[in-house]
mmCIF file of C-alpha atoms and ligand atoms in Angstrom:
data_model
loop_
_atom_site.group_PDB
_atom_site.id
_atom_site.type_symbol
_atom_site.label_atom_id
_atom_site.label_comp_id
_atom_site.label_asym_id
_atom_site.label_seq_id
_atom_site.Cartn_x
_atom_site.Cartn_y
_atom_site.Cartn_z
ATOM 1 C CA MET A 287 0.000 0.000 0.000
ATOM 2 C CA ILE A 288 1.143 3.537 -0.709
ATOM 3 C CA GLU A 289 -0.168 6.488 1.228
ATOM 4 C CA VAL A 290 0.488 9.986 -0.036
ATOM 5 C CA ARG A 291 -0.373 12.605 2.552
ATOM 6 C CA ASP A 292 -0.656 16.317 1.901
ATOM 7 C CA LEU A 293 2.237 16.253 -0.553
ATOM 8 C CA VAL A 294 3.665 19.578 -1.714
ATOM 9 C CA LYS A 295 6.480 20.275 -4.182
ATOM 10 C CA ARG A 296 7.330 23.867 -4.867
ATOM 11 C CA TYR A 297 9.567 25.177 -7.637
ATOM 12 C CA GLY A 298 10.211 28.837 -6.855
ATOM 13 C CA ASP A 299 6.811 30.346 -6.152
ATOM 14 C CA ARG A 300 4.995 27.656 -8.127
ATOM 15 C CA ASN A 301 3.408 24.526 -6.701
ATOM 16 C CA ALA A 302 4.026 21.560 -9.020
ATOM 17 C CA VAL A 303 2.273 19.365 -6.436
ATOM 18 C CA ASP A 304 -0.249 21.107 -4.246
ATOM 19 C CA HIS A 305 -1.400 19.369 -1.032
ATOM 20 C CA LEU A 306 -2.069 16.064 -2.789
ATOM 21 C CA SER A 307 -3.359 13.087 -0.781
ATOM 22 C CA PHE A 308 -4.366 9.642 -1.988
ATOM 23 C CA THR A 309 -3.974 5.952 -1.151
ATOM 24 C CA VAL A 310 -3.156 3.061 -3.459
ATOM 25 C CA GLU A 311 -4.387 -0.247 -2.077
ATOM 26 C CA ASP A 312 -2.647 -3.590 -2.615
ATOM 27 C CA GLY A 313 -3.294 -5.442 -5.847
ATOM 28 C CA GLN A 314 -4.749 -2.493 -7.755
ATOM 29 C CA ILE A 315 -3.808 -1.169 -11.135
ATOM 30 C CA PHE A 316 -3.953 2.484 -10.241
ATOM 31 C CA GLY A 317 -4.086 5.134 -12.959
ATOM 32 C CA PHE A 318 -2.594 8.530 -12.393
ATOM 33 C CA LEU A 319 -4.183 10.812 -14.931
ATOM 34 C CA GLY A 320 -3.681 14.476 -15.713
ATOM 35 C CA PRO A 321 -2.869 16.786 -18.600
ATOM 36 C CA ASN A 322 0.727 17.694 -19.406
ATOM 37 C CA GLY A 323 2.311 19.563 -16.536
ATOM 38 C CA ALA A 324 -0.286 18.388 -13.968
ATOM 39 C CA GLY A 325 2.445 17.084 -11.672
ATOM 40 C CA LYS A 326 2.395 13.351 -12.369
ATOM 41 C CA THR A 327 6.118 12.876 -12.912
ATOM 42 C CA THR A 328 6.976 15.080 -9.952
ATOM 43 C CA THR A 329 4.660 13.057 -7.688
ATOM 44 C CA MET A 330 6.048 9.754 -8.940
ATOM 45 C CA ASN A 331 9.614 10.950 -8.464
ATOM 46 C CA ILE A 332 8.786 11.843 -4.859
ATOM 47 C CA MET A 333 6.969 8.539 -4.268
ATOM 48 C CA THR A 334 10.015 6.632 -5.474
ATOM 49 C CA GLY A 335 12.498 8.688 -3.492
ATOM 50 C CA TYR A 336 14.157 10.343 -6.520
ATOM 51 C CA LEU A 337 13.058 13.780 -5.446
ATOM 52 C CA ALA A 338 12.525 15.386 -2.046
ATOM 53 C CA ALA A 339 9.148 16.926 -1.320
ATOM 54 C CA THR A 340 8.709 20.456 0.013
ATOM 55 C CA GLY A 341 6.073 19.140 2.414
ATOM 56 C CA GLY A 342 3.883 16.157 3.201
ATOM 57 C CA GLN A 343 4.646 12.483 3.531
ATOM 58 C CA VAL A 344 4.819 9.307 1.449
ATOM 59 C CA LEU A 345 4.472 5.934 3.167
ATOM 60 C CA VAL A 346 5.362 2.825 1.167
ATOM 61 C CA GLU A 347 4.161 -0.312 2.935
ATOM 62 C CA GLY A 348 4.292 1.758 6.111
ATOM 63 C CA HIS A 349 7.867 2.985 5.506
ATOM 64 C CA ASP A 350 8.385 6.725 5.227
ATOM 65 C CA ILE A 351 10.278 7.365 1.979
ATOM 66 C CA LEU A 352 12.421 10.030 3.695
ATOM 67 C CA GLU A 353 13.027 8.366 7.040
ATOM 68 C CA GLU A 354 13.428 4.766 5.862
ATOM 69 C CA PRO A 355 14.386 5.171 2.192
ATOM 70 C CA GLU A 356 16.022 1.751 1.829
ATOM 71 C CA ALA A 357 13.048 -0.179 3.200
ATOM 72 C CA ALA A 358 10.592 1.907 1.192
ATOM 73 C CA LYS A 359 12.560 1.715 -2.076
ATOM 74 C CA ALA A 360 12.966 -2.046 -1.714
ATOM 75 C CA CYS A 361 9.184 -2.330 -2.183
ATOM 76 C CA ILE A 362 9.190 -0.348 -5.447
ATOM 77 C CA GLY A 363 10.203 -0.958 -9.048
ATOM 78 C CA TYR A 364 10.203 2.237 -11.121
ATOM 79 C CA LEU A 365 10.123 2.860 -14.834
ATOM 80 C CA PRO A 366 10.794 6.595 -15.213
ATOM 81 C CA GLU A 367 9.534 8.556 -18.226
ATOM 82 C CA LEU A 368 13.053 8.408 -19.654
ATOM 83 C CA PRO A 369 14.584 5.164 -18.367
ATOM 84 C CA PRO A 370 18.325 5.477 -17.780
ATOM 85 C CA LEU A 371 19.482 2.757 -20.187
ATOM 86 C CA TYR A 372 23.118 2.213 -21.136
ATOM 87 C CA PRO A 373 23.203 1.916 -24.932
ATOM 88 C CA ASP A 374 26.616 0.220 -25.022
ATOM 89 C CA MET A 375 25.486 -2.686 -22.848
ATOM 90 C CA THR A 376 23.610 -5.711 -24.087
ATOM 91 C CA VAL A 377 20.157 -6.278 -22.618
ATOM 92 C CA GLU A 378 21.462 -9.065 -20.423
ATOM 93 C CA GLU A 379 24.488 -7.078 -19.225
ATOM 94 C CA TYR A 380 22.283 -4.135 -18.341
ATOM 95 C CA LEU A 381 19.778 -6.256 -16.420
ATOM 96 C CA ALA A 382 22.598 -8.059 -14.580
ATOM 97 C CA PHE A 383 23.971 -4.625 -13.646
ATOM 98 C CA CYS A 384 20.530 -3.569 -12.377
ATOM 99 C CA ALA A 385 20.240 -6.807 -10.388
ATOM 100 C CA GLU A 386 23.525 -5.901 -8.662
ATOM 101 C CA LEU A 387 22.296 -2.375 -7.936
ATOM 102 C CA LYS A 388 19.120 -3.809 -6.470
ATOM 103 C CA ARG A 389 21.256 -6.131 -4.341
ATOM 104 C CA ILE A 390 19.476 -9.245 -5.515
ATOM 105 C CA PRO A 391 21.445 -12.177 -4.025
ATOM 106 C CA ARG A 392 23.910 -13.598 -6.610
ATOM 107 C CA GLN A 393 22.456 -17.114 -6.477
ATOM 108 C CA GLU A 394 19.010 -15.737 -7.394
ATOM 109 C CA GLN A 395 20.138 -13.403 -10.143
ATOM 110 C CA GLU A 396 20.290 -15.845 -13.025
ATOM 111 C CA GLU A 397 16.854 -17.279 -12.392
ATOM 112 C CA GLN A 398 15.340 -13.829 -11.966
ATOM 113 C CA LEU A 399 16.946 -12.575 -15.172
ATOM 114 C CA ASP A 400 15.452 -15.501 -17.061
ATOM 115 C CA GLN A 401 12.026 -14.869 -15.550
ATOM 116 C CA VAL A 402 12.096 -11.162 -16.319
ATOM 117 C CA LEU A 403 13.337 -11.693 -19.883
ATOM 118 C CA ALA A 404 10.501 -14.186 -20.435
ATOM 119 C CA LEU A 405 7.874 -11.883 -18.930
ATOM 120 C CA THR A 406 8.876 -8.979 -21.130
ATOM 121 C CA HIS A 407 9.414 -11.203 -24.195
ATOM 122 C CA LEU A 408 13.014 -10.132 -24.471
ATOM 123 C CA GLU A 409 14.681 -13.545 -24.588
ATOM 124 C CA GLU A 410 15.680 -13.262 -28.228
ATOM 125 C CA MET A 411 17.064 -9.778 -27.695
ATOM 126 C CA SER A 412 19.128 -10.555 -24.612
ATOM 127 C CA ALA A 413 22.486 -10.463 -26.464
ATOM 128 C CA ARG A 414 21.665 -7.306 -28.443
ATOM 129 C CA LEU A 415 23.199 -3.948 -27.678
ATOM 130 C CA ILE A 416 20.542 -1.627 -26.254
ATOM 131 C CA ARG A 417 21.506 1.041 -28.812
ATOM 132 C CA ASN A 418 20.303 -1.291 -31.595
ATOM 133 C CA LEU A 419 16.848 -1.855 -30.110
ATOM 134 C CA SER A 420 13.640 -0.222 -31.303
ATOM 135 C CA LYS A 421 11.816 2.186 -28.975
ATOM 136 C CA GLY A 422 9.310 -0.538 -28.066
ATOM 137 C CA TYR A 423 12.023 -2.986 -27.077
ATOM 138 C CA ARG A 424 13.899 -0.340 -25.114
ATOM 139 C CA GLN A 425 10.717 0.319 -23.195
ATOM 140 C CA ARG A 426 10.528 -3.386 -22.404
ATOM 141 C CA VAL A 427 14.088 -3.282 -21.102
ATOM 142 C CA GLY A 428 13.017 -0.377 -18.875
ATOM 143 C CA LEU A 429 10.079 -2.451 -17.678
ATOM 144 C CA ALA A 430 12.300 -5.491 -17.139
ATOM 145 C CA GLN A 431 14.579 -3.518 -14.801
ATOM 146 C CA ALA A 432 11.518 -2.203 -12.917
ATOM 147 C CA ILE A 433 10.256 -5.767 -12.399
ATOM 148 C CA LEU A 434 13.637 -7.192 -11.339
ATOM 149 C CA GLY A 435 13.561 -8.237 -7.717
ATOM 150 C CA PHE A 436 9.785 -8.596 -8.034
ATOM 151 C CA PRO A 437 8.988 -5.631 -5.804
ATOM 152 C CA LYS A 438 5.478 -5.408 -4.413
ATOM 153 C CA ILE A 439 4.754 -2.121 -6.145
ATOM 154 C CA ILE A 440 5.609 -1.260 -9.738
ATOM 155 C CA ILE A 441 5.412 2.385 -10.831
ATOM 156 C CA LEU A 442 5.382 3.197 -14.539
ATOM 157 C CA ASP A 443 5.579 6.785 -15.787
ATOM 158 C CA GLU A 444 3.866 7.069 -19.188
ATOM 159 C CA PRO A 445 4.894 3.521 -20.168
ATOM 160 C CA THR A 446 3.422 3.613 -23.667
ATOM 161 C CA VAL A 447 4.562 7.042 -24.864
ATOM 162 C CA GLY A 448 6.096 6.865 -28.321
ATOM 163 C CA LEU A 449 5.117 3.255 -28.957
ATOM 164 C CA ASP A 450 3.206 2.051 -32.009
ATOM 165 C CA PRO A 451 -0.320 0.622 -31.498
ATOM 166 C CA LYS A 452 0.858 -2.995 -31.530
ATOM 167 C CA GLN A 453 3.525 -2.278 -28.935
ATOM 168 C CA VAL A 454 0.948 -0.410 -26.835
ATOM 169 C CA VAL A 455 -1.274 -3.492 -26.774
ATOM 170 C CA GLU A 456 1.691 -5.685 -25.805
ATOM 171 C CA ILE A 457 2.722 -3.394 -22.952
ATOM 172 C CA ARG A 458 -0.888 -3.278 -21.728
ATOM 173 C CA GLU A 459 -1.019 -7.059 -21.666
ATOM 174 C CA LEU A 460 2.195 -7.149 -19.732
ATOM 175 C CA ILE A 461 0.824 -4.644 -17.210
ATOM 176 C CA ARG A 462 -2.305 -6.779 -16.743
ATOM 177 C CA HIS A 463 -0.130 -9.832 -16.274
ATOM 178 C CA LEU A 464 2.014 -8.026 -13.694
ATOM 179 C CA SER A 465 -1.029 -6.901 -11.755
ATOM 180 C CA ARG A 466 -1.734 -10.503 -10.755
ATOM 181 C CA GLY A 467 1.033 -10.413 -8.196
ATOM 182 C CA HIS A 468 1.769 -6.711 -7.804
ATOM 183 C CA THR A 469 0.313 -3.299 -7.251
ATOM 184 C CA VAL A 470 0.845 -1.283 -10.418
ATOM 185 C CA ILE A 471 0.701 2.510 -10.670
ATOM 186 C CA ILE A 472 0.668 4.010 -14.155
ATOM 187 C CA SER A 473 0.688 7.652 -15.148
ATOM 188 C CA SER A 474 -0.669 8.973 -18.393
ATOM 189 C CA HIS A 475 -2.219 12.053 -19.927
ATOM 190 C CA ILE A 476 -4.269 9.804 -22.223
ATOM 191 C CA LEU A 477 -7.548 8.707 -20.747
ATOM 192 C CA SER A 478 -8.120 5.709 -23.035
ATOM 193 C CA GLU A 479 -4.759 4.381 -21.909
ATOM 194 C CA ILE A 480 -5.764 4.428 -18.264
ATOM 195 C CA ARG A 481 -9.310 3.248 -18.885
ATOM 196 C CA ALA A 482 -8.062 0.169 -20.705
ATOM 197 C CA VAL A 483 -6.121 -1.250 -17.774
ATOM 198 C CA CYS A 484 -6.863 0.500 -14.493
ATOM 199 C CA ASP A 485 -9.102 -0.532 -11.605
ATOM 200 C CA ARG A 486 -8.996 2.940 -10.153
ATOM 201 C CA VAL A 487 -8.247 6.361 -11.555
ATOM 202 C CA LEU A 488 -6.920 9.447 -9.813
ATOM 203 C CA ILE A 489 -7.331 12.642 -11.810
ATOM 204 C CA ILE A 490 -5.070 15.558 -10.899
ATOM 205 C CA ARG A 491 -4.933 19.087 -12.244
ATOM 206 C CA LYS A 492 -2.312 21.728 -11.536
ATOM 207 C CA GLY A 493 -0.857 19.474 -8.837
ATOM 208 C CA ARG A 494 -4.168 19.108 -7.002
ATOM 209 C CA PHE A 495 -6.504 16.200 -6.330
ATOM 210 C CA VAL A 496 -9.621 16.338 -8.510
ATOM 211 C CA VAL A 497 -11.316 12.935 -8.185
ATOM 212 C CA CYS A 498 -10.454 9.309 -7.533
ATOM 213 C CA ASP A 499 -12.730 6.391 -8.397
ATOM 214 C CA THR A 500 -13.195 3.406 -10.684
ATOM 215 C CA PRO A 501 -13.550 4.333 -14.366
ATOM 216 C CA ASP A 502 -17.134 3.003 -14.424
ATOM 217 C CA GLU A 503 -18.136 4.903 -11.299
ATOM 218 C CA LEU A 504 -16.633 8.102 -12.628
ATOM 219 C CA GLU A 505 -18.630 7.768 -15.803
ATOM 220 C CA GLU A 506 -21.841 6.885 -14.014
ATOM 221 C CA ARG A 507 -21.616 9.605 -11.403
ATOM 222 C CA LEU A 508 -20.884 12.239 -13.976
ATOM 223 C CA SER A 509 -23.593 11.215 -16.374
ATOM 224 C CA ALA A 510 -26.037 11.476 -13.457
ATOM 225 C CA GLY A 511 -25.169 15.189 -13.422
ATOM 226 C CA GLY A 512 -26.948 15.489 -16.747
ATOM 227 C CA SER A 513 -25.901 16.062 -20.271
ATOM 228 C CA LEU A 514 -28.001 16.955 -23.296
ATOM 229 C CA GLU A 515 -27.509 17.278 -26.978
ATOM 230 C CA LEU A 516 -29.658 19.831 -28.749
ATOM 231 C CA THR A 517 -30.106 21.379 -32.183
ATOM 232 C CA ALA A 518 -31.708 24.798 -32.588
ATOM 233 C CA LYS A 519 -32.682 26.720 -35.689
ATOM 234 C CA ALA A 520 -30.385 29.595 -34.863
ATOM 235 C CA ALA A 521 -26.874 30.851 -35.420
ATOM 236 C CA PRO A 522 -24.390 29.646 -32.757
ATOM 237 C CA GLU A 523 -23.847 33.268 -31.609
ATOM 238 C CA GLN A 524 -27.562 33.539 -30.869
ATOM 239 C CA ALA A 525 -28.038 30.086 -29.368
ATOM 240 C CA GLU A 526 -25.063 30.054 -27.019
ATOM 241 C CA PRO A 527 -26.046 33.060 -24.847
ATOM 242 C CA LEU A 528 -29.587 31.683 -24.733
ATOM 243 C CA LEU A 529 -28.296 28.365 -23.464
ATOM 244 C CA ARG A 530 -26.080 29.984 -20.883
ATOM 245 C CA SER A 531 -28.979 32.154 -19.649
ATOM 246 C CA VAL A 532 -30.920 29.079 -18.538
ATOM 247 C CA GLN A 533 -30.476 28.230 -14.877
ATOM 248 C CA GLY A 534 -28.943 24.769 -14.472
ATOM 249 C CA VAL A 535 -26.839 24.910 -17.620
ATOM 250 C CA VAL A 536 -23.265 24.324 -16.487
ATOM 251 C CA SER A 537 -21.450 24.479 -19.808
ATOM 252 C CA CYS A 538 -22.103 24.118 -23.519
ATOM 253 C CA THR A 539 -19.953 23.141 -26.477
ATOM 254 C CA LEU A 540 -20.752 23.725 -30.135
ATOM 255 C CA LEU A 541 -20.715 20.356 -31.890
ATOM 256 C CA GLY A 542 -21.570 21.530 -35.415
ATOM 257 C CA GLN A 543 -23.565 23.959 -37.492
ATOM 258 C CA THR A 544 -25.360 24.207 -40.832
ATOM 259 C CA ALA A 545 -26.571 27.317 -42.712
ATOM 260 C CA ASP A 546 -29.551 27.713 -40.350
ATOM 261 C CA SER A 547 -28.947 25.531 -37.303
ATOM 262 C CA ALA A 548 -26.469 24.884 -34.502
ATOM 263 C CA ARG A 549 -25.887 21.695 -32.517
ATOM 264 C CA PHE A 550 -24.606 21.787 -28.950
ATOM 265 C CA SER A 551 -23.574 19.448 -26.205
ATOM 266 C CA VAL A 552 -24.863 20.868 -22.911
ATOM 267 C CA ARG A 553 -23.815 19.872 -19.397
ATOM 268 C CA THR A 554 -26.602 20.506 -16.913
ATOM 269 C CA GLU A 555 -27.388 20.293 -13.281
ATOM 270 C CA GLY A 556 -30.824 18.772 -12.818
ATOM 271 C CA ASP A 557 -33.495 18.536 -15.516
ATOM 272 C CA VAL A 558 -33.518 21.762 -17.545
ATOM 273 C CA ARG A 559 -35.370 20.539 -20.638
ATOM 274 C CA GLU A 560 -38.546 22.546 -20.022
ATOM 275 C CA ALA A 561 -36.639 25.720 -19.213
ATOM 276 C CA LEU A 562 -34.629 25.304 -22.400
ATOM 277 C CA PHE A 563 -37.792 24.741 -24.411
ATOM 278 C CA PHE A 564 -39.378 27.977 -23.166
ATOM 279 C CA ALA A 565 -36.188 30.041 -23.444
ATOM 280 C CA PHE A 566 -35.731 29.056 -27.076
ATOM 281 C CA ALA A 567 -39.465 29.433 -27.872
ATOM 282 C CA GLU A 568 -39.535 32.952 -26.403
ATOM 283 C CA ALA A 569 -36.535 33.902 -28.511
ATOM 284 C CA ARG A 570 -38.303 32.400 -31.540
ATOM 285 C CA CYS A 571 -35.506 29.902 -32.125
ATOM 286 C CA PRO A 572 -37.172 26.513 -32.644
ATOM 287 C CA LEU A 573 -35.506 23.603 -30.886
ATOM 288 C CA VAL A 574 -35.576 20.844 -33.483
ATOM 289 C CA GLU A 575 -33.856 18.231 -31.367
ATOM 290 C CA LEU A 576 -33.310 17.757 -27.632
ATOM 291 C CA ARG A 577 -32.080 14.519 -26.149
ATOM 292 C CA PRO A 578 -30.257 13.356 -23.048
ATOM 293 C CA ARG A 579 -26.874 11.816 -23.512
ATOM 294 C CA MET A 580 -24.351 10.014 -21.349
ATOM 295 C CA ALA A 581 -21.190 11.969 -20.634
ATOM 296 C CA SER A 582 -18.191 9.994 -21.772
ATOM 297 C CA LEU A 583 -15.263 9.656 -19.425
ATOM 298 C CA GLU A 584 -13.254 11.584 -21.989
ATOM 299 C CA GLU A 585 -15.557 14.614 -21.632
ATOM 300 C CA VAL A 586 -15.478 14.332 -17.874
ATOM 301 C CA PHE A 587 -11.712 14.274 -17.886
ATOM 302 C CA LEU A 588 -11.416 17.204 -20.298
ATOM 303 C CA ASP A 589 -13.799 19.348 -18.251
ATOM 304 C CA LEU A 590 -12.272 18.445 -14.908
ATOM 305 C CA THR A 591 -8.778 19.256 -16.124
ATOM 306 C CA ASP A 592 -9.624 22.233 -18.327
ATOM 307 C CA ASP A 593 -6.958 24.910 -18.276
ATOM 308 C CA ASP A 594 -9.658 27.472 -17.527
ATOM 309 C CA ASP A 595 -10.077 27.457 -13.726
ATOM 310 C CA GLU A 596 -13.774 28.352 -14.002
ATOM 311 C CA VAL A 597 -14.661 25.452 -16.321
ATOM 312 C CA ALA A 598 -12.722 23.005 -14.144
ATOM 313 C CA ALA A 599 -14.296 24.368 -10.944
ATOM 314 C CA GLN A 600 -17.795 24.077 -12.419
ATOM 315 C CA ALA A 601 -17.168 20.493 -13.497
ATOM 316 C CA ALA A 602 -15.712 19.649 -10.084
ATOM 317 C CA ALA A 603 -18.653 21.302 -8.280
ATOM 318 C CA LEU A 604 -21.094 19.336 -10.387
ATOM 319 C CA PHE A 605 -19.196 16.180 -9.611
ATOM 320 C CA GLN A 606 -19.202 16.973 -5.910
ATOM 321 C CA ARG A 607 -22.983 17.430 -5.880
ATOM 322 C CA THR A 608 -23.520 14.225 -7.816
ATOM 323 C CA GLU A 609 -21.276 12.495 -5.341
ATOM 324 C CA GLU A 610 -23.259 13.851 -2.391
ATOM 325 C CA LYS A 611 -26.559 12.829 -3.966
ATOM 326 C CA ALA A 612 -25.299 9.337 -4.580
ATOM 327 C CA GLY A 613 -23.875 9.203 -1.038
ATOM 328 C CA VAL A 614 -20.511 8.127 -2.420
ATOM 329 C CA ARG A 615 -17.599 8.145 -0.036
ATOM 330 C CA LYS A 616 -14.195 9.377 -1.177
HETATM 331 N N1 LIG B 816 12.918 20.951 -12.173
HETATM 332 C C1 LIG B 816 11.869 21.751 -12.355
HETATM 333 N N2 LIG B 816 11.988 23.088 -12.206
HETATM 334 C C2 LIG B 816 10.937 23.925 -12.346
HETATM 335 N N3 LIG B 816 9.684 23.518 -12.668
HETATM 336 C C3 LIG B 816 9.499 22.207 -12.851
HETATM 337 C C4 LIG B 816 10.577 21.249 -12.708
HETATM 338 N N4 LIG B 816 10.076 20.009 -12.948
HETATM 339 C C5 LIG B 816 8.758 20.182 -13.222
HETATM 340 N N5 LIG B 816 8.412 21.494 -13.169
HETATM 341 C C6 LIG B 816 7.060 22.054 -13.386
HETATM 342 O O1 LIG B 816 6.179 21.388 -12.495
HETATM 343 C C7 LIG B 816 4.928 21.131 -13.126
HETATM 344 C C8 LIG B 816 4.618 19.649 -13.093
HETATM 345 O O2 LIG B 816 5.532 18.948 -13.944
HETATM 346 P P1 LIG B 816 5.478 17.370 -14.149
HETATM 347 O O3 LIG B 816 6.584 17.008 -15.071
HETATM 348 O O4 LIG B 816 5.439 16.711 -12.823
HETATM 349 O O5 LIG B 816 4.077 17.191 -14.862
HETATM 350 P P2 LIG B 816 3.494 15.929 -15.618
HETATM 351 O O6 LIG B 816 2.071 15.823 -15.189
HETATM 352 O O7 LIG B 816 4.365 14.750 -15.389
HETATM 353 O O8 LIG B 816 3.556 16.390 -17.126
HETATM 354 P P3 LIG B 816 3.945 15.538 -18.455
HETATM 355 O O9 LIG B 816 2.765 14.691 -18.755
HETATM 356 O O10 LIG B 816 4.162 16.632 -19.451
HETATM 357 O O11 LIG B 816 5.190 14.766 -18.116
HETATM 358 C C9 LIG B 816 5.045 21.700 -14.533
HETATM 359 O O12 LIG B 816 4.468 22.972 -14.542
HETATM 360 C C10 LIG B 816 6.529 21.758 -14.771
HETATM 361 O O13 LIG B 816 6.840 22.798 -15.673
#
């Protein structure tokens, strides 16, 4: 288990991580999701003891990463965003070197190397120089060193960045396989990536906690907040202020337009269909289509992590209310 408590990392007057708290339970595949610059790498570097925090605490299996770094680090295998590979070593030489660094007992090293090479499907590449490997294979070497020693917790920072679709699928399968005996934490700025493999998702924005739940729960709770799709016989410039004037409309996005109509996706709080009907009728803009729709997790994520503080705050407030209504505990 990893517990992150009130973590802060400040660079100058800027908080890269801003009072972040969360817990990763044993056996989970835990997704750490946020747009570029949200603070994922910084948090992971602190969790793995590569970077000191400005404030807060990280407990790895009960060991404080600052006070008992050796005990804490022994529980973790880490694949950083840019794994420090040595291009002039062969795969096997590099992994043997990592096994030494990890102080794996000599008599266990050979067997572990074989196991790790098999798990990452690197057996045929073991005698190759790392410099001659493709990006996908290099990533596997990075993964192999993270797995060596079979630590309880494996942390992977953007493990599929730069890989082709086939390699992405292979790495995902490997992550699923690993999760059978380990806790896996993966960071990504791509929602579909996280959704495909994770049991639980933490969304962060500007270094702060936004939400944490299962992907299905996130989707369900958000869709309960209400979302509509509507088409009005009006120009977008006329329809948008009308939409925004209706109480309960949280946000709206233009989906498309023709010569005489505009189609919007509208996020709402509560049922606003009647109010919309009358607002558009009074303005003599016929509503030609109005239907509820489920918010996709992608939309939820984009709204919650929008660069505009107001949009993100509105989405978070809506989420909070939905959460209260559903009686969901954090
Ligand atoms: N050494 C540093 N000095 C100053 N600012 C930094 C440093 N490292 C990171 N930052 C800033 O801290 C914030 C968080 O960066 P971080 O790399 O943790 O984000 P991220 O979520 O991992 O983003 P990405 O997906 O792009 O890797 C960013 O605004 C970044 O510019």
